GROMACS .gro file of C-alpha atoms in nm:
model
   68
    1MET     CA    1  12.433  10.092  11.499
    2ASN     CA    2  12.817   9.928  11.580
    3LYS     CA    3  12.739   9.614  11.526
    4ASN     CA    4  12.933   9.458  11.752
    5ILE     CA    5  12.739   9.532  12.046
    6GLN     CA    6  12.475   9.363  11.886
    7PHE     CA    7  12.179   9.495  12.117
    8THR     CA    8  11.857   9.311  11.968
    9TYR     CA    9  12.103   8.978  12.042
   10GLN     CA   10  12.088   9.072  12.409
   11ASP     CA   11  11.911   8.960  12.715
   12PHE     CA   12  11.876   9.153  12.983
   13GLY     CA   13  11.668   8.975  13.199
   14TRP     CA   14  11.301   9.063  13.077
   15GLY     CA   15  11.395   8.876  12.719
   16LYS     CA   16  11.538   8.971  12.405
   17PRO     CA   17  11.413   9.363  12.270
   18THR     CA   18  11.119   9.354  11.987
   19LYS     CA   19  11.334   9.671  11.889
   20VAL     CA   20  11.574   9.869  11.877
   21GLU     CA   21  11.728  10.201  11.783
   22MET     CA   22  12.040  10.407  11.837
   23ILE     CA   23  11.875  10.761  11.760
   24SER     CA   24  12.109  11.069  11.604
   25ILE     CA   25  11.807  11.290  11.418
   26ASP     CA   26  11.829  11.532  11.687
   27LYS     CA   27  12.130  11.610  11.522
   28THR     CA   28  12.041  11.620  11.164
   29GLY     CA   29  11.694  11.717  11.151
   30ALA     CA   30  11.578  11.451  10.999
   31ILE     CA   31  11.268  11.281  11.037
   32ARG     CA   32  11.272  10.903  11.076
   33VAL     CA   33  10.998  10.620  10.966
   34SER     CA   34  11.049  10.283  11.004
   35GLU     CA   35  10.713   9.957  10.964
   36THR     CA   36  10.640   9.821  11.365
   37ARG     CA   37  10.796   9.559  11.435
   38ASP     CA   38  10.436   9.384  11.570
   39GLY     CA   39  10.318   9.262  11.212
   40SER     CA   40  10.026   9.527  11.243
   41GLY     CA   41  10.087   9.751  10.861
   42GLY     CA   42  10.111  10.007  11.062
   43ILE     CA   43  10.426  10.277  11.041
   44GLU     CA   44  10.615  10.439  11.309
   45ILE     CA   45  10.762  10.833  11.262
   46GLY     CA   46  11.073  10.962  11.475
   47MET     CA   47  11.123  11.331  11.490
   48VAL     CA   48  11.305  11.601  11.638
   49LEU     CA   49  11.147  11.951  11.610
   50ASN     CA   50  11.156  12.224  11.920
   51LYS     CA   51  10.851  12.210  12.164
   52HIS     CA   52  10.675  12.481  11.947
   53VAL     CA   53  10.752  12.316  11.548
   54MET     CA   54  10.641  11.983  11.694
   55GLU     CA   55  10.352  12.087  11.883
   56GLU     CA   56  10.240  12.278  11.557
   57SER     CA   57  10.311  11.905  11.361
   58ALA     CA   58  10.122  11.710  11.609
   59SER     CA   59   9.809  11.954  11.536
   60VAL     CA   60   9.838  11.928  11.157
   61PHE     CA   61   9.903  11.531  11.149
   62ALA     CA   62   9.631  11.486  11.385
   63LYS     CA   63   9.429  11.676  11.143
   64GLY     CA   64   9.523  11.469  10.824
   65LEU     CA   65   9.396  11.189  11.048
   66GLU     CA   66   9.050  11.322  11.072
   67ILE     CA   67   9.064  11.362  10.706
   68LEU     CA   68   9.147  11.029  10.674
   0.00000   0.00000   0.00000
C-alpha cells in the first residue's frame, strides 16, 4: 500500500474505514489470511482462483467445517 495515500485515515462521508486492503493476490496466486478487525477472534481468508478450482476449494472448506 502506498503510505502517502493513507486510506485508513480517509473519511468519504460515512466515517473512517475499519479495514482497507490493496489486492494483488490475483497476479501471484497467493492466499491471504488475516485476523478479523471486529475483535471476534475470527479470520478472513482471501484467495483468487479460477471458477472450477474455487468451487472445489469451497466444497472442501465447507466439509472441513462440518467435521469441526
